[in-house]
Amino acid sequence: MGFEQAWLSYEKREVSVQWAGIHMIYAEQKGRIIEHAATELQTAFAKITGKEPVLCLERPEKELNGCILLKQKNGLKEGGYHLFEREGALVIEAPDEGGLLYGAFELIKQLQLGNAYEGMDICKEPVMPLRMLNHWDNMDGSIERGYSGNSFFFDNDEILVDERIVTYARLLASVGINGTVINNVNVKDAATWLITDRYFEKLRQLSEILADYGIKLFLSLNYAAPVELGELDSADPLSEEVRAWWKERMKLVFTQVPNLGGFLIKADSEGRPGPFTYGRTHADGANMLAEAVEPYGGLIIWRCFVYNCKQDWRDYKTDRARSGYDNFKELDGTFRDNVILQIKNGPMDFQVREPVHPLFGALEATNQMLEVQIAQEYTGQQRHVCYLIPMFKEVLSFRTYAAETDDTVEDIVSGKTFKQTKCGMAAVANTGNDENWTGHDLAAANFYGFGRLAFEPSAQAEELAEEWIIRTFGEDKAVREVLLFILMNSWRAYEMYNAPLGIGWMVNPSYHYGPSVDGYEYDRWGTYHRADHVGIGVDRSHQGTGYAGLYREPNASMYDNPESCPDELLLFFHHMPYDHRLRSGKTVIQHIYDTHFEGVELVDEMVKRFEGLEGKLPDKAYQRMLERFHHQKEHSREWRDQINSYFYRKSGIADEKGRKIF
Ligand code: GCW
């Protein structure tokens, strides 16, 4: 299938005389990444300004006006760059090749945004060391929770290496992403064989393409590989035989695929194998693998998404929200230095609203990484528009109180709080082999925004959205204003017509799409709302499951008390009567009615404004989006009416405004 270039399409634009005057590119040092930085600049300038600059092998003597100079120079941290104008030349200085590449993409961005050439002076360093994508792609070509077609990495149990991978690598590098896990964390069947010679050659080729753009290839690993590959009858992490097997295996893998960064592991979670089978801990499992990859500089990224998925809904004491904390808190400080724990942003599972995961701030002596999901599993599956960067900003700025200062989630995962270097942020990817990569064209803003945010978390959500719009669709003012309005209101709108006040989970089981208020109510997944005729919500206070107490003070008390608990999370933490007055002054039930009516109105407004862009966007993109907007309009009504009717029927309390409820 064909593919577009997203924000790297480099359409021709009106540019100033100075920009148009760029005629030469010179890189002082040689190197595989530098080479790609230079050719990317050449292509971008040729297409955007209409004049192709030459790549120069000799340093230009004088007359630097109109030259781009790339130069390796110490001073900034890895991946950092300094881009400035000097006597008419544009200079990019960076300590390493990756930094030069990022500097080159920064320069291209400046050109695309039409910013001033003269006096340009931009200096940046990546805030998070690891900025990764996690693909949940299966080797048969399907994608778990994929909403933009099939995999472009795998088909029919084979690895694909083609032009699309190059564009993929360019897109990642252009926003600063430096690592990618290409296969699903649920490692089964053929994927278990990725660490065997069946796949080494293709993996090596793939890793080389990625390495050209400063990106490390990672794989998801099957914890039970020694057993499932038929070589041993145990995967006990304390068995000498098993440990020796992994050491041998890793030696082979890293010799054959030298650019490999390491492995991501989902163990003892949702039916996946893990050390629990042998009565061992997650630290035992992770450390065994870490020891095996250590000689090659490999990392073991171990997920904390571990919970009991065979719960009884009648049980009010077991709380899935506690499980990550309960499983990992006591292991703090026992992991090897090349292990990173990867923690989802919230304690449940990527709902439209959740509190921040309590492990952030609880682990002090363990490398950690934040996992978010840009695949919109629970936020509209890339059929509804839902720009998630504002949510990620809230998560990153959450104060954990693990220290007096510098204690936000951002501080922790950028290594500031506990002086760590192996940390960062990963996003479950939203790409597939659809022509536009992300199904909904506007979902690409999440792809773009995630990378930019991990590199530069101080960037504002709105600023990133605007950059993405201009880079993708050009400078038309109406396009910019309308798309910005849509993106910036989209998460709020989705939350308004979704499950109310932080409760989550009112979706059709397994698909996770579309409203079903009781879909997960009498199930084994630990995901309940506990609504009856009097009230709704899960009591996670000290009188309930005690979850609120897992946070440090003052967060623990704030959440524990319904009076101080923020409205948007009230039902996550407390079971409240429908007539309880929120801090906003509204009753819970009236809040439910109002937000559901207003959420739909907001969608109608977004769609109305969008339709005004006909003729101003590329036709194909316009049609793709229009179709989705029409669906969102209908579907948001479905959400509104099911949720409102359900609560009206349960509570018997009428809407103050007398609107139609069924
Ligand atoms: O959100 C849930 C998904 C599963 C996923 C799991 C996980 C890859 O519904 O599809 O499995 O989380 O994060 O491991």
JSON list of C-alpha atoms in Angstrom, two decimals, residues 63 83 94 153 195 202 235 281 284 326 355 528-530 533 558 566 568 592 639:
[
{"chain": "A", "resi": 63, "resn": "GLU", "atom": "CA", "xyz": [31.42, 33.50, 1.49]},
{"chain": "A", "resi": 83, "resn": "LEU", "atom": "CA", "xyz": [21.30, 26.00, 15.71]},
{"chain": "A", "resi": 94, "resn": "ALA", "atom": "CA", "xyz": [26.02, 19.15, 18.35]},
{"chain": "A", "resi": 153, "resn": "PHE", "atom": "CA", "xyz": [6.82, -4.41, 10.04]},
{"chain": "A", "resi": 195, "resn": "ILE", "atom": "CA", "xyz": [15.53, -14.30, 18.91]},
{"chain": "A", "resi": 202, "resn": "LYS", "atom": "CA", "xyz": [15.97, -9.15, 8.43]},
{"chain": "A", "resi": 235, "resn": "ALA", "atom": "CA", "xyz": [12.20, -20.81, 32.71]},
{"chain": "A", "resi": 281, "resn": "THR", "atom": "CA", "xyz": [9.78, -12.31, 41.91]},
{"chain": "A", "resi": 284, "resn": "ASP", "atom": "CA", "xyz": [14.49, -12.30, 39.82]},
{"chain": "A", "resi": 326, "resn": "ASP", "atom": "CA", "xyz": [1.58, -3.83, 45.54]},
{"chain": "A", "resi": 355, "resn": "PRO", "atom": "CA", "xyz": [-5.16, 9.45, 38.50]},
{"chain": "A", "resi": 528, "resn": "TYR", "atom": "CA", "xyz": [-16.30, -1.87, 38.22]},
{"chain": "A", "resi": 529, "resn": "HIS", "atom": "CA", "xyz": [-18.43, 1.24, 38.69]},
{"chain": "A", "resi": 530, "resn": "ARG", "atom": "CA", "xyz": [-20.70, -0.17, 41.45]},
{"chain": "A", "resi": 533, "resn": "HIS", "atom": "CA", "xyz": [-30.16, 3.41, 42.70]},
{"chain": "A", "resi": 558, "resn": "MET", "atom": "CA", "xyz": [-6.51, 15.01, 49.12]},
{"chain": "A", "resi": 566, "resn": "PRO", "atom": "CA", "xyz": [-10.89, 16.77, 42.45]},
{"chain": "A", "resi": 568, "resn": "GLU", "atom": "CA", "xyz": [-12.94, 14.80, 37.67]},
{"chain": "A", "resi": 592, "resn": "ILE", "atom": "CA", "xyz": [-23.62, 13.54, 34.18]},
{"chain": "A", "resi": 639, "resn": "TRP", "atom": "CA", "xyz": [-22.73, 7.55, 24.23]}
]
